[in-house]
Coordinates of C-alpha atoms and ligand atoms in Angstrom, one line a residue:
X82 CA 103.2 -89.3 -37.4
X83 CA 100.5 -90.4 -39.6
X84 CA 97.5 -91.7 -38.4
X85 CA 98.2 -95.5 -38.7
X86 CA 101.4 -95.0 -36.5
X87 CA 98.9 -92.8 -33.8
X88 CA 96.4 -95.7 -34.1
X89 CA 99.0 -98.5 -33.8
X90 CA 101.0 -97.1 -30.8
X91 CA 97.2 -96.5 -29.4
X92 CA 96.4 -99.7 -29.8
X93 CA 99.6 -101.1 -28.0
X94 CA 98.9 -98.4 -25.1
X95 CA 95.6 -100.2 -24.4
X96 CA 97.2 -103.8 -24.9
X97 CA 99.8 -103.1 -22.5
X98 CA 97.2 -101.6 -20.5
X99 CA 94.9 -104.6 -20.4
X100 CA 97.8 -106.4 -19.9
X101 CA 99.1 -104.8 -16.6
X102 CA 96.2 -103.4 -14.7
X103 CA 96.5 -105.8 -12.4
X104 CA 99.5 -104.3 -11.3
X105 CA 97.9 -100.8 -10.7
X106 CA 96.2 -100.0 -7.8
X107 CA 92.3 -100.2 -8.2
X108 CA 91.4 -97.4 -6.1
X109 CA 93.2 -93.9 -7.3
X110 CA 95.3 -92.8 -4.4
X111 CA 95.4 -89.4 -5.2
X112 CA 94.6 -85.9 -3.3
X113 CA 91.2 -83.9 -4.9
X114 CA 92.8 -81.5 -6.8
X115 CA 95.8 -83.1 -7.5
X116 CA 94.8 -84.1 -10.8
X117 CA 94.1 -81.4 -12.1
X118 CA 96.9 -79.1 -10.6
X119 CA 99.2 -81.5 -12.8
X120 CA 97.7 -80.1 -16.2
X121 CA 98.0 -77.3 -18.3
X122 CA 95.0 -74.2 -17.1
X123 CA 94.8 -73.3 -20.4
X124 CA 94.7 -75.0 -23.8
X125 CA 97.8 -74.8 -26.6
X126 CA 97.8 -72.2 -28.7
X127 CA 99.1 -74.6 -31.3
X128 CA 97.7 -78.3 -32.0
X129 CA 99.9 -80.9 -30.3
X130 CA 100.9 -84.5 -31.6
X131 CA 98.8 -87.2 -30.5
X132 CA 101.5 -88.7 -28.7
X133 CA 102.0 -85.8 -26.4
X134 CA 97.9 -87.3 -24.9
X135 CA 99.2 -90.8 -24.6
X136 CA 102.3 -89.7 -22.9
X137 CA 100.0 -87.7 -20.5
X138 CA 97.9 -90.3 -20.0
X139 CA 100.9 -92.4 -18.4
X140 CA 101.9 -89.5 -16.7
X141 CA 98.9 -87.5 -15.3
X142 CA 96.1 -89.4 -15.2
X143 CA 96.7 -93.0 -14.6
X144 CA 97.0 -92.0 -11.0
X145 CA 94.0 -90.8 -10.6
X146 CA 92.3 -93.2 -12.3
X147 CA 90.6 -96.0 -10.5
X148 CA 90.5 -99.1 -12.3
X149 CA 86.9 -99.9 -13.0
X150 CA 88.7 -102.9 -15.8
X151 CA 91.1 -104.4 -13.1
X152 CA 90.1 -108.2 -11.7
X153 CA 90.4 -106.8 -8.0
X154 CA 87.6 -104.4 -8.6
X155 CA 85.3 -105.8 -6.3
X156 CA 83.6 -102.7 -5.5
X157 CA 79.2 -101.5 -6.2
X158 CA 78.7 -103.4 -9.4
X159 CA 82.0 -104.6 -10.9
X160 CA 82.1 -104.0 -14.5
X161 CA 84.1 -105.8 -17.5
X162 CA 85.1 -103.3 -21.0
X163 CA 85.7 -106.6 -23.1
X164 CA 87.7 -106.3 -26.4
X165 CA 85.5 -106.4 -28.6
X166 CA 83.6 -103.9 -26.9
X167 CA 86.7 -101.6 -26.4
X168 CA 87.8 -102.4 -30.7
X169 CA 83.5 -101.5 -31.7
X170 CA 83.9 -98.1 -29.6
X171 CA 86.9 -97.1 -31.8
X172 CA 85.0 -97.8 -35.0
X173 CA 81.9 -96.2 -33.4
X174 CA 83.5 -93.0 -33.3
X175 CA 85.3 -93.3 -36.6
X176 CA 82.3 -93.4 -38.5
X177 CA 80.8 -91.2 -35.6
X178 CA 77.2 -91.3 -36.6
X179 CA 73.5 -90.0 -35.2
X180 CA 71.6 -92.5 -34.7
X181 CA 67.9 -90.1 -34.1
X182 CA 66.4 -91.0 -37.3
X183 CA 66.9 -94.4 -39.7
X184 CA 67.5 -92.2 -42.6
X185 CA 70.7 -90.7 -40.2
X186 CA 72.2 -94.4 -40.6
X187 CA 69.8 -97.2 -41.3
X188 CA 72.4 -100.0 -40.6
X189 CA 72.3 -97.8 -36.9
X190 CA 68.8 -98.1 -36.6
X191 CA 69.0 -101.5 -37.9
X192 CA 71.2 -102.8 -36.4
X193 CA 70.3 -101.6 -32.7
X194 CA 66.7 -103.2 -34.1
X195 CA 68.4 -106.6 -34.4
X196 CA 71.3 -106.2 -31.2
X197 CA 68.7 -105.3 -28.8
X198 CA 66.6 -108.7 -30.1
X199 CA 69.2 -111.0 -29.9
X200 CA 69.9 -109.8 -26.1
X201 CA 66.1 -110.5 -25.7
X202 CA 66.2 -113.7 -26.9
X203 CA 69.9 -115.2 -25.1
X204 CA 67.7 -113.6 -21.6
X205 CA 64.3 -115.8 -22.7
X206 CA 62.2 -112.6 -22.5
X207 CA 59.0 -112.5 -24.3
X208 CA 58.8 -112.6 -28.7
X209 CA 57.1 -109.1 -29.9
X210 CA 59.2 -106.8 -27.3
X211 CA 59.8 -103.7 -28.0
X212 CA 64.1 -102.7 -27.3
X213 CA 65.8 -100.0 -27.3
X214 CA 69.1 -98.4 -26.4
X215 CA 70.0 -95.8 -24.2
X216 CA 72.7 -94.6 -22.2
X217 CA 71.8 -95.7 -18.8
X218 CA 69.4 -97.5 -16.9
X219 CA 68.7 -94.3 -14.8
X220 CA 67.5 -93.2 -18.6
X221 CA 65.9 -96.1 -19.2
X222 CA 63.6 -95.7 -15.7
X223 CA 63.2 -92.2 -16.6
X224 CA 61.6 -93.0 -20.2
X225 CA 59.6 -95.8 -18.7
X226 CA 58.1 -93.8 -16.0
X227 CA 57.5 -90.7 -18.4
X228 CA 55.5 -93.3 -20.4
X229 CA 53.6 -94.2 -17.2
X230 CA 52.7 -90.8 -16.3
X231 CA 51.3 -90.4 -20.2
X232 CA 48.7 -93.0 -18.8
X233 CA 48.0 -91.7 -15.0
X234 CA 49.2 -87.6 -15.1
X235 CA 50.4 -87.0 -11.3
X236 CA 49.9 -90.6 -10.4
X237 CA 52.2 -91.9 -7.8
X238 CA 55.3 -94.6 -8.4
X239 CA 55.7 -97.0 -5.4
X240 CA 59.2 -98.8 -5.0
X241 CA 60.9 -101.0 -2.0
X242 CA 63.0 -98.7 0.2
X243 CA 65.9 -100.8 -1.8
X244 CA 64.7 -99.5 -5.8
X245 CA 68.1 -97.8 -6.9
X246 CA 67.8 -94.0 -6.8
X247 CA 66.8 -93.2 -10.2
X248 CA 64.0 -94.0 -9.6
X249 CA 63.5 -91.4 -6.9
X250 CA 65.6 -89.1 -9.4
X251 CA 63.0 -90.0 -12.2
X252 CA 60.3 -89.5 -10.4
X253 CA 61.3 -85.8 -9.4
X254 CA 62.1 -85.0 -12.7
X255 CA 58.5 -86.1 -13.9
X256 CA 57.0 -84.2 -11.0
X257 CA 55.7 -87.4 -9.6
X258 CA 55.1 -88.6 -6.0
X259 CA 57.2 -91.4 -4.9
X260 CA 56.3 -94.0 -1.9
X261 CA 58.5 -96.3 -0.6
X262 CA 56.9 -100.2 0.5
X263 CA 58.3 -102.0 3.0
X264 CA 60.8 -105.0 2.0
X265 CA 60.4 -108.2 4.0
X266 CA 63.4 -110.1 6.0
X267 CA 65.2 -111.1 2.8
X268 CA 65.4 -107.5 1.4
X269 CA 62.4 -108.4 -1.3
X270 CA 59.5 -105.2 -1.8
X271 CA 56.4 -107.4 0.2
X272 CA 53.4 -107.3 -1.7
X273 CA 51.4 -107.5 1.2
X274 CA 52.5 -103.8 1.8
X275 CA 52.1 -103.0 -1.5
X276 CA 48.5 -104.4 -1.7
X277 CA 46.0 -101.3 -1.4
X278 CA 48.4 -98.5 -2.1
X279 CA 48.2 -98.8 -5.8
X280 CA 44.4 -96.8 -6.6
X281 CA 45.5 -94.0 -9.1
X282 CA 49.0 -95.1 -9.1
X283 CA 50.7 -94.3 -12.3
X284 CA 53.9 -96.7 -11.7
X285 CA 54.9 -99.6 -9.7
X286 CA 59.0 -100.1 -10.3
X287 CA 60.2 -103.8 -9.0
X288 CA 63.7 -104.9 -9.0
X289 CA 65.6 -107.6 -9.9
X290 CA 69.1 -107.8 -8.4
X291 CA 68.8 -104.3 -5.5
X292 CA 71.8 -102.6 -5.7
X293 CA 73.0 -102.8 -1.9
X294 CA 72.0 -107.4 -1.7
X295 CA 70.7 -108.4 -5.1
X296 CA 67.4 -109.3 -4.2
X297 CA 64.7 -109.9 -6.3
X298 CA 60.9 -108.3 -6.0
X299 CA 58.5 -111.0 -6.4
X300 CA 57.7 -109.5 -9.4
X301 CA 54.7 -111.9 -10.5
X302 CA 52.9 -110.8 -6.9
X303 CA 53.7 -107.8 -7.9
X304 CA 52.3 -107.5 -11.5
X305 CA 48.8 -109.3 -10.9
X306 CA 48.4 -106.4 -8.2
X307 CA 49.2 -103.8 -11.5
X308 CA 46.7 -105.5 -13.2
X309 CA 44.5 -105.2 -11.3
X310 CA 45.2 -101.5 -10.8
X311 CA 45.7 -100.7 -14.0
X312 CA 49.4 -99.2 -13.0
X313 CA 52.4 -99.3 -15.3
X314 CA 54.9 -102.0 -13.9
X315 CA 58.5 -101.1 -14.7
X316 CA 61.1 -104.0 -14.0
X317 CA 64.4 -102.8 -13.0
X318 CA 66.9 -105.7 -13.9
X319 CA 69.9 -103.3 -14.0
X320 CA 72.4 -105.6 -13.0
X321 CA 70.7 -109.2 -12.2
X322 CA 68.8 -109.4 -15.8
X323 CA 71.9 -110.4 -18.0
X324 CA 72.4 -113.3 -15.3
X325 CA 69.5 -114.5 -17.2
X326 CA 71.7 -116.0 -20.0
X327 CA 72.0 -118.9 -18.0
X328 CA 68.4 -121.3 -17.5
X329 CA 69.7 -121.5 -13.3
X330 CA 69.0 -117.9 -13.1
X331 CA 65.9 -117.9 -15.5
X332 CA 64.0 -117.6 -12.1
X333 CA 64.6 -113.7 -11.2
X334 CA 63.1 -112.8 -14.6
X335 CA 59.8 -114.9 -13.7
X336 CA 56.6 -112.5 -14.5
X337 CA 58.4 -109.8 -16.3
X338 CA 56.1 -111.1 -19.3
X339 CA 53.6 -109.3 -17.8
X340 CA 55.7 -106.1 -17.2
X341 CA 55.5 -103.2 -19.1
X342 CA 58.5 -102.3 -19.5
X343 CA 62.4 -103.2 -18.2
X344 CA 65.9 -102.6 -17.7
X345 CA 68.9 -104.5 -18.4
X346 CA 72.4 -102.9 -18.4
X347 CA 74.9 -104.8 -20.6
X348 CA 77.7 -102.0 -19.3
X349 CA 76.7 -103.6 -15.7
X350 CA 77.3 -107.6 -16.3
X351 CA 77.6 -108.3 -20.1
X352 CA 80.7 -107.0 -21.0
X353 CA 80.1 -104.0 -22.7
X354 CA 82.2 -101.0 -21.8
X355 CA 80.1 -98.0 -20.2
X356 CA 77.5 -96.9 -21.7
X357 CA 75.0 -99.5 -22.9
X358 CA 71.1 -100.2 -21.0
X359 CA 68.5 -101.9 -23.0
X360 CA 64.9 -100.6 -22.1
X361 CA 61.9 -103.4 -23.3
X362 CA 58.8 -102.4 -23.2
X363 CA 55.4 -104.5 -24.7
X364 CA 53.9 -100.6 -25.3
X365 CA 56.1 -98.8 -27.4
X366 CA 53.2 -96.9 -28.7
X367 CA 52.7 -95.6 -25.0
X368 CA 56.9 -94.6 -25.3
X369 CA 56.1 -92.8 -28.5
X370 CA 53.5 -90.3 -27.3
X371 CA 55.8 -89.7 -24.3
X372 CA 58.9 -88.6 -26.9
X373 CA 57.5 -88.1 -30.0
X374 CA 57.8 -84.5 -31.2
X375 CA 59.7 -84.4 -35.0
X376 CA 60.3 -80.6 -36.0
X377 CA 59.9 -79.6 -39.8
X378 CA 64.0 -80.0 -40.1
X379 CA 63.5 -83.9 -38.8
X380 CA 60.6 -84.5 -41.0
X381 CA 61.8 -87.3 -43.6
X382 CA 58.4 -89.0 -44.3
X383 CA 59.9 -92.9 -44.4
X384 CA 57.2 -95.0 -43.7
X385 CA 58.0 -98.6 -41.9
X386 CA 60.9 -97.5 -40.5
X387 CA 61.9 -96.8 -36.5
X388 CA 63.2 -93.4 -35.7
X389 CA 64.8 -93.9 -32.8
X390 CA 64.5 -90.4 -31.5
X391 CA 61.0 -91.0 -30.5
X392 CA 61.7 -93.2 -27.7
X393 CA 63.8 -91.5 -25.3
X394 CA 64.8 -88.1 -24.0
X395 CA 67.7 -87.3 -26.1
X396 CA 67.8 -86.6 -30.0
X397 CA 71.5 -87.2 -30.7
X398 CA 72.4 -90.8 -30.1
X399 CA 75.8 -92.7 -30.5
X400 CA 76.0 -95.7 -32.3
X401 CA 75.9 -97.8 -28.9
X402 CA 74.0 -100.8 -30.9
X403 CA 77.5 -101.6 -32.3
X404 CA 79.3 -102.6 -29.0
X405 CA 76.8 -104.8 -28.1
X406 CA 76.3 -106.6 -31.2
X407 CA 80.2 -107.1 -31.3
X408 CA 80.3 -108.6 -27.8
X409 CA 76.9 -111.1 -28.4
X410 CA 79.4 -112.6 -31.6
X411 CA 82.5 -112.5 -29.9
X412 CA 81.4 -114.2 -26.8
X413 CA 78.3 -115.9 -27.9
X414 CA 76.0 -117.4 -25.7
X415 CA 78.6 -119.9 -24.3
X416 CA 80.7 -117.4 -23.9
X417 CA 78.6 -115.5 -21.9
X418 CA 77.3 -117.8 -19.8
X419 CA 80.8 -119.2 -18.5
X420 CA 81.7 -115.9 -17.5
X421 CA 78.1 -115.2 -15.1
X422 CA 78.3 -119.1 -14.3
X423 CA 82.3 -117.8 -12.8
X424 CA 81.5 -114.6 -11.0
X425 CA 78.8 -117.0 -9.6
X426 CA 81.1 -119.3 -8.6
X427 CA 84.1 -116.8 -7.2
X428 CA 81.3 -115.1 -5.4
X429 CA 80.2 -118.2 -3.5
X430 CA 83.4 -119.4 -3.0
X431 CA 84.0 -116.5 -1.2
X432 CA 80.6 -116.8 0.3
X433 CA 82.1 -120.2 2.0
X434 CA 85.1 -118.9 3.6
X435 CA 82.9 -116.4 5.3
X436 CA 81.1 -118.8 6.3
X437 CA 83.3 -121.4 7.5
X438 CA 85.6 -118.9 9.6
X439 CA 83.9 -117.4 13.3
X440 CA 84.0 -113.7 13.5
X441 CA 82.2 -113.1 10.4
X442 CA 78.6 -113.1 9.1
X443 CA 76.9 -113.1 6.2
X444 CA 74.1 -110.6 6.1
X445 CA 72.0 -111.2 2.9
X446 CA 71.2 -114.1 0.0
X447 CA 73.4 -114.3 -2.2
X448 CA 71.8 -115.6 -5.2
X449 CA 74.4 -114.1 -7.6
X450 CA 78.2 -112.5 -7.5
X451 CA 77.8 -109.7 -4.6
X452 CA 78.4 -110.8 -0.9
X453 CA 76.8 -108.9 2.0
X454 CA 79.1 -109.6 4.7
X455 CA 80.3 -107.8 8.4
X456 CA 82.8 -108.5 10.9
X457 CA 80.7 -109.3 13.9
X458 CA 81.5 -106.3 15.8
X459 CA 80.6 -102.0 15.8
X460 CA 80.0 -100.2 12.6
X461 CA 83.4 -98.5 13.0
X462 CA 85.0 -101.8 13.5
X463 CA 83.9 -102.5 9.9
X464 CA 84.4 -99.3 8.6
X465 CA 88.0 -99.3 9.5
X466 CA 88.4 -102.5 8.0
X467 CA 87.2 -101.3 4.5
X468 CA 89.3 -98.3 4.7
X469 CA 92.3 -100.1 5.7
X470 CA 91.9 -103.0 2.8
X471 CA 90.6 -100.5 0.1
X472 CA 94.2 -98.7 1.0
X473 CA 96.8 -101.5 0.1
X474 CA 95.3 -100.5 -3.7
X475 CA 95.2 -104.1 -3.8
X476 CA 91.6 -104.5 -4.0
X477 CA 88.4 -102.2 -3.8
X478 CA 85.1 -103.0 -2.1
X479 CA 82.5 -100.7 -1.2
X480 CA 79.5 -100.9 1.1
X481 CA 76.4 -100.6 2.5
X482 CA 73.5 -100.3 5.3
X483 CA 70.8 -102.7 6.1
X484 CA 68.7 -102.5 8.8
X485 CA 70.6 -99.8 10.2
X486 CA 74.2 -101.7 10.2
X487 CA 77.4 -100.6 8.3
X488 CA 77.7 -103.8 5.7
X489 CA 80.6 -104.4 3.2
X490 CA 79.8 -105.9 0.3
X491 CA 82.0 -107.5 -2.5
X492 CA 80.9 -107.9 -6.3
X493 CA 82.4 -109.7 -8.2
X494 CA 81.8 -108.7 -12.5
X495 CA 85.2 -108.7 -13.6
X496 CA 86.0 -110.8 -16.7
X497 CA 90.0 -110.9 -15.6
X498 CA 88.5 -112.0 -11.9
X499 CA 90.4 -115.1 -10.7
X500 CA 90.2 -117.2 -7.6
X501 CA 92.9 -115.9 -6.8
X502 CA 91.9 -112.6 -6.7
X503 CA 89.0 -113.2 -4.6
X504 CA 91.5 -115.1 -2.0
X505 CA 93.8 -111.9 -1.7
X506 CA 90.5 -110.1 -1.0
X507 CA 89.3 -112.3 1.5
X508 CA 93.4 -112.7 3.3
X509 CA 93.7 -108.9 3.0
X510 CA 90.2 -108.6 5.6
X511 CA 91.3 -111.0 7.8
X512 CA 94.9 -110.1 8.0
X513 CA 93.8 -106.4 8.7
Ligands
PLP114 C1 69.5 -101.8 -9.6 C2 70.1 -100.6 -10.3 N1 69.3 -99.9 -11.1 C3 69.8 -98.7 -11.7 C4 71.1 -98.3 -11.5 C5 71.6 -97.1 -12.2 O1 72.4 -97.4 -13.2 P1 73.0 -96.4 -14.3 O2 74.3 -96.0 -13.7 O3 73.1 -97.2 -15.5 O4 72.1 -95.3 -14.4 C6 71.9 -99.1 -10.7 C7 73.3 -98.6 -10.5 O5 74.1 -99.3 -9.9 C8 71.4 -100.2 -10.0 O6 72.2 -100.9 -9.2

């Protein structure tokens, strides 16, 4: 086989797997251990046709895969690899650069340069920011709050009790304490709590779009209170920031002009396969003294040029910029909007059947595609529910706990989602 017949009969793997994910089930239904009990301990002594790994991928591991790309997916943050996201990984890895300095690949560099801008400007964020990419936004948080502590050395980083993890992570990585403020009924960090904690804080991380409701820190409250600090504000936007290709959600970005930095993740709602997060910041200068260290082998001396190694942890870095770009043409701003304005629309849908039918409640907002929601009844009473749905393999939601109660929650970020799938969900949890 040469490689065109490999690439063609590749290409028609992931076709027909596009095409007929729908009829997998979403959640793997396999053992632990059953994976890898099905493949070889040890590796060949001689090198084996390609076709022997698509066979095995049929085989062994489609089982235990669970289907992050299939429109029941209804589970954390649901997630969409698009085509041309999928087609710009292959040619990322054909020409399989490294990205750490522009003379490594300009067009790389440049192109990331110019990627990263147009996301800025489709979101309505700020002329003059600073992008760049990394792998994900718990990298992104951890370069943003390393830049922080350039500024204020053992200063602490507040958060809501509802900040996503990394930060937590980041912050014991940087050796930094970390307080938790107080949210307020709608799940929002107050800034009454916040108001008198900040004196020698280093960071203050607000969120837009929590992981477990969506809410959104009132991040302008939030920033004059930096100022007046003097403490880094970092805007997690993780999820809820790409929403912000649409004016009717412009709202959740309101005062990140006056953050320091920020986080979207087009591998959570943009449509480009894992891994893609875009960290702005208005100080890359501050970013630079956090990562900046070029050994005499990385020394090129190119002046006007952005070495991308000096704004992040890692050195190595994968052509990422290329994925995106190809997704921002191939959709295009229309494009992308009609698919958040119909997660939007599943999601509320959904919202009103809950709504409309006795038994249930809805827990949280909802101002984009995830649903808090709870039969009325006892934690286990829910619990059961979610196990018993999430093992038809018909659909997968997850869930979570506020204010002490066992919540399920579904997101919808699927770009094969239909209404239809969204009404299975919803006859699947009352049927069961
Ligand atoms: C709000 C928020 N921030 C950060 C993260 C971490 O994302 P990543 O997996 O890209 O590190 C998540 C993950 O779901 C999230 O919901």
């Amino acid at each position: 086989m040469t490689f065109t017949d490999d690439a063609a009969a590749t290409a028609e793997w992931v076709a027909s797997y596009l095409g007929g994910v729908r009829d997998l089930p979403v959640l793997a239904q396999v053992e632990p251990g059953q994976i890898r009990a099905a493949l070889p301990a040890s590796p060949p002594e001689q090198g084996e046709p390609f076709q022997a790994v698509l066979a095995d991928l049929d085989r062994v591991l489609l089982p235990g895969i669970t289907h992050w790309n299939h429109p029941r997916f209804f589970a954390y943050f649901a997630i969409s690899g698009s085509e041309p996201g999928i087609l710009a990984e292959l040619v990322a890895a054909a020409l399989n650069v490294n990205a750490m300095l522009w003379r490594t690949s300009p067009a790389a560099t440049e192109l990331e340069e110019v990627a990263v801008d147009w996301l800025r400007q489709l979101l309505g964020l700020p002329d003059g920011l600073h992008g760049h990419i990394e792998d994900t936004a718990s990298t992104s948080t951890l370069a943003a709050l390393a830049a922080a502590r350039q500024l204020r050395p053992g200063g602490a980083v507040l958060c809501s009790e509802h900040a996503h993890s990394s930060v937590d992570k980041a912050a014991r990585l940087l050796g930094l304490p970390l307080e938790k403020v107080a949210v307020d009924a709608e799940f929002r960090l107050s800034p009454a709590a916040l108001a008198g904690r900040l004196d020698g804080a280093a960071a203050v991380v607000a969120t837009v779009g929590t992981t477990s409701t969506t809410s959104v820190d009132p991040v302008p409250e939030i920033a004059e209170l930096c100022a007046e600090a003097g403490a880094w504000l970092h805007v997690d936007a993780a999820y809820a920031g790409s929403a912000a290709v649409c004016e009717e959600h412009r709202w959740a970005l309101a005062g990140v002009e006056r953050a320091d930095s920020l986080v979207v993740n087009p591998h959570k709602w943009l449509l480009t396969p894992v891994d893609c997060s875009v960290l702005y910041t208005s100080r890359p200068d501050v970013l630079r003294d956090a990562f900046s260290l070029v050994p005499e082998y990385l020394r090129t001396g190119d002046e006007d040029v952005t070495n991308l190694m000096d704004y992040g942890p890692a050195l190595g870095r994968r052509f990422r910029a290329l994925k995106l770009w190809a997704v921002l043409r191939c959709y295009g701003r229309a494009g992308l909007q009609a698919v958040i304005r119909e997660h939007v629309r599943l999601a509320h849908l959904f919202a009103g059947w809950l709504e409309a039918e006795p038994g249930w409640e809805i827990v949280a907002p909802y101002p984009f595609s995830v649903v808090c929601f709870r039969r009325r009844g006892s934690d286990e009473e829910n619990e059961t529910l979610l196990e018993r749905v999430n093992a038809t393999g018909e659909v997968f939601l997850s869930h979570t706990r506020l204010d002490g109660r066992y919540v399920l929650r579904l997101a919808v970020g699927n770009l094969r989602t239909s209404e239809g799938d969204v009404r299975r969900a919803w006859e699947l949890l009352q049927s069961l």
